[in-house]
CSV table of C-alpha atoms in Angstrom, one decimal:
chain,number,residue,atom,x,y,z
A,19,UNK,CA,-67.8,18.9,-21.4
A,20,UNK,CA,-65.4,19.4,-24.4
A,21,UNK,CA,-66.4,16.1,-25.4
A,22,UNK,CA,-68.8,17.2,-27.3
A,23,UNK,CA,-66.5,19.5,-29.7
A,24,UNK,CA,-64.0,16.3,-30.8
A,25,UNK,CA,-65.0,13.4,-33.1
A,26,UNK,CA,-65.6,9.9,-31.6
A,27,UNK,CA,-62.2,8.5,-31.0
A,28,UNK,CA,-61.9,6.2,-33.7
A,29,UNK,CA,-59.3,2.9,-34.0
A,30,UNK,CA,-56.2,3.5,-35.8
A,31,UNK,CA,-55.1,0.2,-37.0
A,32,UNK,CA,-55.7,-2.5,-39.1
A,33,UNK,CA,-54.2,-5.5,-38.8
A,34,UNK,CA,-51.6,-5.5,-41.6
A,35,UNK,CA,-49.7,-8.5,-42.2
A,36,UNK,CA,-46.4,-8.9,-44.3
A,37,UNK,CA,-44.7,-12.0,-44.5
A,38,UNK,CA,-40.4,-12.2,-44.2
A,39,UNK,CA,-39.4,-14.9,-46.7
A,40,UNK,CA,-35.6,-16.1,-45.9
A,41,UNK,CA,-33.1,-15.8,-48.7
A,42,UNK,CA,-30.2,-18.3,-50.0
A,43,UNK,CA,-26.8,-17.9,-49.2
A,44,UNK,CA,-23.6,-19.0,-48.5
A,45,UNK,CA,-20.6,-18.8,-45.8
A,46,UNK,CA,-17.3,-19.9,-46.1
A,47,UNK,CA,-15.7,-20.1,-43.0
A,48,UNK,CA,-11.6,-19.5,-42.6
A,49,UNK,CA,-10.8,-23.2,-43.7
A,50,UNK,CA,-12.5,-22.4,-47.1
A,51,UNK,CA,-15.2,-24.8,-46.3
A,52,UNK,CA,-18.4,-23.1,-47.7
A,53,UNK,CA,-21.9,-24.0,-46.3
A,54,UNK,CA,-25.1,-23.1,-48.3
A,55,UNK,CA,-27.6,-21.4,-45.8
A,56,UNK,CA,-30.7,-19.3,-45.2
A,57,UNK,CA,-30.8,-15.7,-44.7
A,58,UNK,CA,-33.3,-13.8,-42.6
A,59,UNK,CA,-34.6,-11.1,-44.1
A,60,UNK,CA,-32.6,-7.9,-42.9
A,61,UNK,CA,-30.4,-5.3,-43.6
A,62,UNK,CA,-27.7,-7.3,-45.1
A,63,UNK,CA,-25.3,-4.6,-44.7
A,64,UNK,CA,-24.9,-4.5,-40.7
A,65,UNK,CA,-23.3,-7.8,-40.4
A,66,UNK,CA,-24.2,-7.3,-36.7
A,67,UNK,CA,-28.0,-7.4,-37.5
A,68,UNK,CA,-27.3,-10.6,-39.8
A,69,UNK,CA,-29.1,-13.9,-38.7
A,70,UNK,CA,-29.3,-17.6,-40.9
A,71,UNK,CA,-30.0,-21.0,-40.4
A,72,UNK,CA,-28.8,-24.4,-42.2
A,73,UNK,CA,-32.2,-25.4,-42.4
A,74,UNK,CA,-35.8,-24.4,-42.2
A,75,UNK,CA,-36.1,-26.6,-39.0
A,76,UNK,CA,-33.4,-24.9,-36.8
A,77,UNK,CA,-33.2,-21.9,-35.2
A,78,UNK,CA,-31.7,-18.5,-36.7
A,79,UNK,CA,-28.0,-17.7,-35.2
A,80,UNK,CA,-25.3,-14.4,-35.5
A,81,UNK,CA,-22.3,-14.7,-38.0
A,82,UNK,CA,-19.6,-15.8,-36.1
A,83,UNK,CA,-17.0,-13.0,-37.6
A,84,UNK,CA,-14.2,-14.1,-36.2
A,85,UNK,CA,-14.3,-17.4,-38.0
A,86,UNK,CA,-16.4,-16.3,-41.2
A,87,UNK,CA,-14.2,-14.8,-44.2
A,88,UNK,CA,-17.3,-14.4,-46.8
A,89,UNK,CA,-20.6,-14.5,-47.1
A,90,UNK,CA,-23.3,-13.7,-49.9
A,91,UNK,CA,-26.0,-13.9,-51.8
A,92,UNK,CA,-26.2,-15.1,-55.6
A,93,UNK,CA,-25.5,-12.2,-57.6
A,94,UNK,CA,-26.7,-9.6,-55.2
A,95,UNK,CA,-24.7,-9.8,-52.1
A,96,UNK,CA,-20.8,-10.3,-51.6
A,97,UNK,CA,-19.1,-9.9,-48.5
A,98,UNK,CA,-15.4,-10.4,-48.2
A,99,UNK,CA,-13.2,-10.0,-44.8
A,100,UNK,CA,-10.1,-7.8,-45.0
A,101,UNK,CA,-7.9,-6.0,-43.4
A,102,UNK,CA,-7.6,-2.5,-44.1
A,103,UNK,CA,-6.3,1.4,-43.0
A,104,UNK,CA,-8.9,3.4,-43.9
A,105,UNK,CA,-10.3,6.6,-42.2
A,106,UNK,CA,-12.0,6.6,-38.7
A,107,UNK,CA,-13.0,10.3,-38.9
A,108,UNK,CA,-14.5,9.7,-42.6
A,109,UNK,CA,-18.2,10.8,-41.2
A,110,UNK,CA,-17.0,13.8,-39.7
A,111,UNK,CA,-15.8,17.1,-40.3
A,112,UNK,CA,-12.2,17.0,-39.6
A,113,UNK,CA,-9.5,19.6,-38.9
A,114,UNK,CA,-7.0,18.4,-41.2
A,115,UNK,CA,-6.9,17.8,-44.9
A,116,UNK,CA,-5.0,14.6,-44.5
A,117,UNK,CA,-6.4,11.6,-42.9
A,118,UNK,CA,-4.9,9.3,-40.5
A,119,UNK,CA,-5.7,5.6,-41.1
A,120,UNK,CA,-6.2,3.0,-38.7
A,121,UNK,CA,-6.0,-0.2,-39.3
A,122,UNK,CA,-8.9,-2.6,-38.3
A,123,UNK,CA,-10.6,-5.9,-40.2
A,124,UNK,CA,-13.9,-4.9,-41.7
A,125,UNK,CA,-16.3,-7.1,-43.8
A,126,UNK,CA,-16.3,-4.8,-47.6
A,127,UNK,CA,-19.5,-5.0,-49.4
A,128,UNK,CA,-18.1,-6.0,-53.2
A,129,UNK,CA,-19.6,-3.8,-55.8
A,130,UNK,CA,-17.8,-4.9,-58.9
A,131,UNK,CA,-15.6,-7.6,-59.3
A,132,UNK,CA,-12.7,-7.8,-62.3
A,133,UNK,CA,-8.8,-7.1,-62.7
A,134,UNK,CA,-9.6,-4.1,-59.9
A,135,UNK,CA,-11.8,-5.2,-57.8
A,136,UNK,CA,-14.5,-2.2,-55.9
A,137,UNK,CA,-15.7,-2.3,-52.3
A,138,UNK,CA,-18.0,-0.4,-50.3
A,139,UNK,CA,-18.2,-0.1,-46.6
A,140,UNK,CA,-20.8,1.2,-44.5
A,141,UNK,CA,-20.0,3.5,-41.8
A,142,UNK,CA,-22.6,5.1,-40.0
A,143,UNK,CA,-25.4,5.4,-42.9
A,144,UNK,CA,-22.3,6.4,-45.2
A,145,UNK,CA,-20.4,4.1,-48.1
A,146,UNK,CA,-16.8,4.3,-48.2
A,147,UNK,CA,-15.1,2.9,-50.9
A,148,UNK,CA,-11.8,0.3,-51.3
A,149,UNK,CA,-10.3,-1.0,-54.4
A,150,UNK,CA,-8.1,-4.1,-54.4
A,151,UNK,CA,-5.6,-4.9,-57.8
A,152,UNK,CA,-6.4,-8.7,-58.7
A,153,UNK,CA,-3.0,-10.5,-57.6
A,154,UNK,CA,-1.3,-7.7,-56.4
A,155,UNK,CA,-0.1,-7.8,-52.8
A,156,UNK,CA,-1.3,-4.4,-51.5
A,157,UNK,CA,-4.8,-5.7,-50.4
A,158,UNK,CA,-7.8,-3.1,-50.4
A,159,UNK,CA,-7.1,0.6,-50.3
A,160,UNK,CA,-9.5,3.1,-48.9
A,161,UNK,CA,-10.5,5.7,-51.9
A,162,UNK,CA,-9.3,8.7,-50.0
A,163,UNK,CA,-12.1,11.3,-49.3
A,164,UNK,CA,-12.7,14.1,-46.0
A,165,UNK,CA,-14.6,16.6,-45.8
A,166,UNK,CA,-12.5,19.4,-43.3
A,167,UNK,CA,-12.2,23.0,-41.7
A,168,UNK,CA,-9.2,24.5,-40.4
A,169,UNK,CA,-10.6,27.4,-39.6
A,170,UNK,CA,-13.8,26.5,-38.3
A,171,UNK,CA,-15.3,28.6,-41.3
A,172,UNK,CA,-15.3,27.3,-44.3
A,173,UNK,CA,-15.8,23.2,-45.0
A,174,UNK,CA,-13.4,22.3,-48.0
A,175,UNK,CA,-13.0,18.7,-49.3
A,176,UNK,CA,-10.3,16.3,-49.9
A,177,UNK,CA,-11.0,14.7,-52.8
A,178,UNK,CA,-7.5,12.5,-53.4
A,179,UNK,CA,-9.5,9.3,-54.5
A,180,UNK,CA,-9.8,11.0,-58.2
A,181,UNK,CA,-6.1,10.7,-58.4
A,182,UNK,CA,-6.3,7.2,-57.0
A,183,UNK,CA,-8.7,6.6,-59.7
A,184,UNK,CA,-6.4,8.5,-62.4
A,185,UNK,CA,-3.4,5.9,-61.1
A,186,UNK,CA,-5.5,2.7,-61.3
A,187,UNK,CA,-7.7,3.4,-64.0
A,188,UNK,CA,-4.9,3.5,-67.1
A,189,UNK,CA,-6.9,3.3,-70.1
A,190,UNK,CA,-6.2,5.1,-73.7
A,191,UNK,CA,-10.2,5.8,-74.0
A,192,UNK,CA,-10.1,7.9,-70.5
A,193,UNK,CA,-8.2,11.5,-70.0
A,194,UNK,CA,-7.6,13.5,-67.0
A,195,UNK,CA,-10.5,15.2,-67.7
A,196,UNK,CA,-12.5,12.2,-66.8
A,197,UNK,CA,-11.6,12.3,-63.3
A,198,UNK,CA,-11.8,15.7,-62.5
A,199,UNK,CA,-15.8,16.2,-61.4
A,200,UNK,CA,-16.4,12.4,-60.5
A,201,UNK,CA,-18.3,12.7,-57.2
A,202,UNK,CA,-17.8,10.5,-53.8
A,203,UNK,CA,-20.8,7.9,-54.5
A,204,UNK,CA,-21.3,4.4,-55.9
A,205,UNK,CA,-23.2,6.0,-59.1
A,206,UNK,CA,-20.0,7.8,-60.3
A,207,UNK,CA,-17.7,5.0,-59.4
A,208,UNK,CA,-19.9,2.4,-61.2
A,209,UNK,CA,-19.5,5.4,-63.9
A,210,UNK,CA,-15.7,5.2,-64.2
A,211,UNK,CA,-15.4,1.3,-64.0
A,212,UNK,CA,-17.4,0.9,-66.6
A,213,UNK,CA,-15.9,2.6,-69.0
A,214,UNK,CA,-12.8,1.4,-67.7
A,215,UNK,CA,-13.9,-2.5,-68.2
A,216,UNK,CA,-15.5,-0.8,-71.9
A,217,UNK,CA,-12.0,-0.2,-72.9
A,218,UNK,CA,-10.6,-3.6,-71.6
A,219,UNK,CA,-12.7,-5.7,-73.6
A,220,UNK,CA,-10.9,-8.9,-72.6
A,221,UNK,CA,-11.1,-8.3,-68.6
A,222,UNK,CA,-14.6,-9.6,-67.9
A,223,UNK,CA,-16.1,-8.1,-64.8
A,224,UNK,CA,-19.1,-8.6,-62.8
A,225,UNK,CA,-21.5,-5.9,-60.5
A,226,UNK,CA,-23.4,-7.1,-57.2
A,227,UNK,CA,-26.8,-5.9,-57.9
A,228,UNK,CA,-27.2,-5.6,-53.9
A,229,UNK,CA,-31.3,-5.3,-54.4
A,230,UNK,CA,-32.1,-8.0,-52.2
A,231,UNK,CA,-31.2,-5.6,-49.1
A,232,UNK,CA,-34.0,-5.2,-46.6
A,233,UNK,CA,-36.3,-1.7,-46.7
A,234,UNK,CA,-37.4,0.4,-44.3
A,235,UNK,CA,-41.0,-1.6,-42.9
A,236,UNK,CA,-44.1,-0.2,-41.4
A,237,UNK,CA,-45.2,-2.0,-38.3
A,238,UNK,CA,-48.9,-1.7,-36.4
A,239,UNK,CA,-49.6,-2.4,-33.5
A,240,UNK,CA,-52.7,-2.1,-30.4
A,241,UNK,CA,-51.8,-0.9,-26.8
A,242,UNK,CA,-53.5,-1.0,-23.7
A,243,UNK,CA,-52.3,0.1,-20.4
A,244,UNK,CA,-52.9,0.9,-16.9
A,245,UNK,CA,-51.6,4.0,-14.7
A,246,UNK,CA,-51.3,5.5,-11.7
A,247,UNK,CA,-51.7,9.5,-12.1
A,248,UNK,CA,-50.7,11.7,-9.4
A,249,UNK,CA,-52.1,15.4,-9.6
A,250,UNK,CA,-51.4,18.6,-7.4
A,251,UNK,CA,-51.9,22.6,-7.7
A,252,UNK,CA,-49.1,25.1,-6.8
A,253,UNK,CA,-51.1,28.7,-6.2
A,254,UNK,CA,-50.6,31.6,-3.9
A,255,UNK,CA,-51.3,30.0,-1.1
A,256,UNK,CA,-49.0,26.8,-1.7
A,257,UNK,CA,-48.8,23.4,-2.8
A,258,UNK,CA,-52.3,21.1,-2.4
A,259,UNK,CA,-52.0,17.7,-1.1
A,260,UNK,CA,-51.0,15.5,-4.1
A,261,UNK,CA,-53.8,12.7,-4.9
A,262,UNK,CA,-53.1,9.2,-7.1
A,263,UNK,CA,-55.4,7.8,-9.0
A,264,UNK,CA,-55.7,4.8,-11.9
A,265,UNK,CA,-56.5,4.8,-15.1
A,266,UNK,CA,-56.3,3.1,-18.2
A,267,UNK,CA,-55.3,3.5,-21.9
A,268,UNK,CA,-56.3,2.1,-25.6
A,269,UNK,CA,-54.8,2.9,-28.6
A,270,UNK,CA,-52.4,2.2,-31.3
A,271,UNK,CA,-49.2,2.6,-32.8
A,272,UNK,CA,-47.7,2.7,-36.1
A,273,UNK,CA,-43.9,2.3,-36.5
A,274,UNK,CA,-41.6,2.8,-39.0
A,275,UNK,CA,-38.4,0.3,-38.5
A,276,UNK,CA,-35.5,1.0,-40.2
A,277,UNK,CA,-33.5,-1.8,-41.9
A,278,UNK,CA,-31.1,-3.1,-39.2
A,279,UNK,CA,-34.4,-3.8,-37.0
A,280,UNK,CA,-32.6,-2.1,-33.9
A,281,UNK,CA,-34.0,1.6,-34.5
A,282,UNK,CA,-37.7,2.4,-35.0
A,283,UNK,CA,-39.2,5.8,-35.2
A,284,UNK,CA,-43.1,5.7,-34.2
A,285,UNK,CA,-46.3,7.5,-33.4
A,286,UNK,CA,-49.4,6.2,-31.0
A,287,UNK,CA,-52.5,7.8,-30.6
A,288,UNK,CA,-54.2,7.0,-27.1
A,289,UNK,CA,-57.3,7.4,-25.3
A,290,UNK,CA,-56.7,7.7,-21.7
A,291,UNK,CA,-59.7,6.9,-19.3
A,292,UNK,CA,-61.1,9.6,-16.5
A,293,UNK,CA,-59.1,11.0,-13.8
A,294,UNK,CA,-61.7,11.8,-11.1
A,295,UNK,CA,-60.0,13.7,-8.2
A,296,UNK,CA,-59.8,16.2,-5.4
A,297,UNK,CA,-57.1,18.5,-4.4
A,298,UNK,CA,-57.5,20.0,-1.1
A,299,UNK,CA,-55.9,23.0,0.4
A,300,UNK,CA,-56.1,24.2,3.6
A,301,UNK,CA,-58.8,23.1,6.6
A,302,UNK,CA,-61.4,25.0,7.7
A,303,UNK,CA,-61.2,25.0,11.8
A,304,UNK,CA,-61.7,28.7,12.5
A,305,UNK,CA,-63.9,31.4,11.2
A,306,UNK,CA,-60.9,32.7,9.3
A,307,UNK,CA,-60.1,29.8,7.5
A,308,UNK,CA,-60.9,29.3,4.1
A,309,UNK,CA,-60.4,25.7,2.2
A,310,UNK,CA,-59.1,25.7,-1.4
A,311,UNK,CA,-60.1,22.7,-3.7
A,312,UNK,CA,-59.2,21.6,-7.3
A,313,UNK,CA,-61.2,19.3,-8.8
A,314,UNK,CA,-60.7,17.5,-12.0
A,315,UNK,CA,-62.8,15.2,-13.8
A,316,UNK,CA,-61.5,14.5,-17.3
A,317,UNK,CA,-60.4,12.1,-19.8
A,318,UNK,CA,-57.2,12.4,-22.3
A,319,UNK,CA,-56.1,12.0,-25.9
A,320,UNK,CA,-52.8,11.3,-26.2
A,321,UNK,CA,-50.4,11.2,-29.1
A,322,UNK,CA,-46.6,9.8,-28.6
A,323,UNK,CA,-43.9,11.0,-31.3
A,324,UNK,CA,-40.6,9.1,-30.3
A,325,UNK,CA,-37.8,7.0,-31.8
A,326,UNK,CA,-37.3,3.7,-30.1
A,327,UNK,CA,-34.0,1.4,-29.8
A,328,UNK,CA,-33.9,-2.1,-29.6
A,329,UNK,CA,-31.2,-4.6,-28.0
A,330,UNK,CA,-31.7,-7.8,-30.2
A,331,UNK,CA,-31.4,-11.1,-27.8
A,332,UNK,CA,-32.2,-13.4,-30.9
A,333,UNK,CA,-34.8,-13.9,-34.3
A,334,UNK,CA,-38.1,-13.4,-32.1
A,335,UNK,CA,-37.1,-11.4,-28.3
A,336,UNK,CA,-35.3,-8.2,-27.8
A,337,UNK,CA,-35.3,-5.1,-24.9
A,338,UNK,CA,-36.1,-1.9,-25.8
A,339,UNK,CA,-35.8,1.7,-24.9
A,340,UNK,CA,-37.2,4.3,-26.0
A,341,UNK,CA,-38.2,8.3,-25.6
A,342,UNK,CA,-41.3,10.3,-27.0
A,343,UNK,CA,-42.9,13.8,-27.1
A,344,UNK,CA,-46.3,13.4,-25.1
A,345,UNK,CA,-48.9,15.4,-26.9
A,346,UNK,CA,-51.9,15.3,-24.3
A,347,UNK,CA,-55.3,17.1,-24.6
A,348,UNK,CA,-57.6,16.7,-21.7
A,349,UNK,CA,-61.2,16.6,-22.4
A,350,UNK,CA,-62.4,18.7,-19.8
A,351,UNK,CA,-62.4,21.6,-17.3
A,352,UNK,CA,-60.9,21.8,-13.5
A,353,UNK,CA,-63.1,23.4,-10.7
A,354,UNK,CA,-61.9,25.6,-8.2
A,355,UNK,CA,-63.4,26.1,-5.1
A,356,UNK,CA,-63.3,28.0,-2.0
A,357,UNK,CA,-65.1,27.2,1.0
A,358,UNK,CA,-65.9,29.4,3.8
A,359,UNK,CA,-66.8,28.7,7.5
A,360,UNK,CA,-70.5,28.1,7.9
A,361,UNK,CA,-70.8,30.9,10.7
A,362,UNK,CA,-69.6,33.7,7.7
A,363,UNK,CA,-72.9,33.0,5.9
A,364,UNK,CA,-70.7,33.3,3.0
A,365,UNK,CA,-71.6,31.0,0.1
A,366,UNK,CA,-68.7,28.7,-1.4
A,367,UNK,CA,-67.4,30.2,-4.6
A,368,UNK,CA,-66.6,28.0,-7.3
A,369,UNK,CA,-64.8,28.6,-10.5
A,370,UNK,CA,-64.0,26.9,-13.9
A,371,UNK,CA,-60.4,26.4,-14.9
A,372,UNK,CA,-60.0,25.7,-17.8
A,373,UNK,CA,-57.9,23.1,-19.4
A,374,UNK,CA,-55.2,22.6,-22.1
A,375,UNK,CA,-53.2,21.0,-24.8
A,376,UNK,CA,-50.0,20.2,-23.2
A,377,UNK,CA,-46.4,18.3,-24.0
A,378,UNK,CA,-44.0,16.4,-21.7
A,379,UNK,CA,-41.6,13.3,-22.1
A,380,UNK,CA,-42.6,10.2,-22.1
A,381,UNK,CA,-39.8,7.4,-21.3
A,382,UNK,CA,-40.4,3.3,-21.8
A,383,UNK,CA,-37.9,0.2,-21.1
A,384,UNK,CA,-39.3,-3.1,-22.0
A,385,UNK,CA,-39.2,-6.4,-23.8
A,386,UNK,CA,-40.7,-8.0,-26.8
A,387,UNK,CA,-41.7,-11.8,-27.1
A,388,UNK,CA,-42.0,-13.3,-30.8
A,389,UNK,CA,-41.9,-9.7,-32.1
A,390,UNK,CA,-45.6,-9.5,-31.6
A,391,UNK,CA,-46.0,-9.4,-27.5
A,392,UNK,CA,-44.8,-6.4,-25.5
A,393,UNK,CA,-44.6,-5.2,-22.1
A,394,UNK,CA,-43.1,-1.7,-21.4
A,395,UNK,CA,-43.0,0.5,-18.4
A,396,UNK,CA,-43.7,4.0,-19.1
A,397,UNK,CA,-42.6,7.1,-17.0
A,398,UNK,CA,-44.2,10.8,-18.1
A,399,UNK,CA,-42.9,13.6,-16.3
A,400,UNK,CA,-44.7,16.4,-14.8
A,401,UNK,CA,-47.2,18.5,-17.2
A,402,UNK,CA,-49.6,21.4,-16.8
A,403,UNK,CA,-53.1,21.2,-17.5
A,404,UNK,CA,-54.3,24.5,-16.7
A,405,UNK,CA,-54.5,27.2,-19.4
A,406,UNK,CA,-53.9,31.2,-18.9
A,407,UNK,CA,-56.3,33.4,-18.0
A,408,UNK,CA,-57.7,31.3,-15.0
A,409,UNK,CA,-59.5,33.1,-12.1
A,410,UNK,CA,-56.2,32.4,-9.6
A,411,UNK,CA,-52.7,32.3,-11.2
A,412,UNK,CA,-52.4,28.3,-10.5
A,413,UNK,CA,-49.9,25.5,-12.1
A,414,UNK,CA,-51.1,21.9,-12.1
A,415,UNK,CA,-48.8,19.1,-11.7
A,416,UNK,CA,-50.2,16.4,-13.5
A,417,UNK,CA,-47.8,12.8,-14.0
A,418,UNK,CA,-48.0,9.2,-15.0
A,419,UNK,CA,-46.5,5.6,-14.7
A,420,UNK,CA,-47.5,2.7,-15.7
A,421,UNK,CA,-47.5,-0.6,-18.0
A,422,UNK,CA,-48.3,-0.7,-21.9
A,423,UNK,CA,-49.1,-4.3,-23.1
A,424,UNK,CA,-49.0,-4.0,-26.9
A,425,UNK,CA,-49.5,-6.7,-30.0
A,426,UNK,CA,-47.9,-6.2,-33.0
A,427,UNK,CA,-50.3,-7.1,-36.3
A,428,UNK,CA,-47.4,-7.6,-38.7
């Protein structure tokens, strides 16, 4: 048995507790009414993920983006609603240099406030920058930057934002050379604004730290499962009968949760109890008939590596879907027996088919209650457990479907 060549299956998971604390903040509605609230510790740059409550005894609720015009957390975060024209292809490589600006109402992250406000908008993981001149009717204007390739060969950059900065940051200590090498990133914008504010000493400015933003976190879970397994073999005679057996699984999972809490990547390890069955082809009815039996008795060590998407229903419950690559290692070989009629006087012949580590795909859909307990329906695609070099060329079809129950410790 191969089991003797493996170390004992060790537990992956040690409970790990992380306490999440509310953040004191505020909301301002379109009637300019300010409400002090408690924000849940989530990704504060994603307004769809933000949850708040007025007191600790109340349930969390989502922001009404149609009614709210501003929200924030002290000197750390401030978001204001603005109707702007911006480049919707900002995160892509376009085919033309000049952007086509489309009108949209967005919540802009205030980075710096002064006689010229600096804003950011998080677009598909990248920061898009805007400015707004105090007491001006022009509103918030995007700093233009675009990657483009007109010939599908060379990628070029439209760095018009440097011209815009040179136009609005007027001060005797700033020269054209200060703008030429600026990159389209937060650090460079803050650097040039700092130079501008140092020159304009009479114009106070305020920088928001953005330090309370939720970070990536690890989530630890224990998993138990029950599965229906199907096994058959394709070989030179045809395909054997399909047999179905029930097995059980036990293991753990570590997931890296992104700040929005909608996306996770995970790795899981599982011990799957022994599958035991015999798949047959042919019946011995006459002197020339042969029987072909494939007997498979083996447990498995499985590793899942994949990604999960959560549809958040409220602060405690969610629906999720996931997909993973399943690496499965059977711990025993397969016996192949050729059966002869008794009258032939020939003894049955038994061969060992070596098994091998194999890969397949695994898909799941489930529900999480109270951020602790999850139930998930899983389906694994077919995998071939035979190793090349067997006595008879053959391919096995081994698939699995079942139910996982998961408990999350933190």
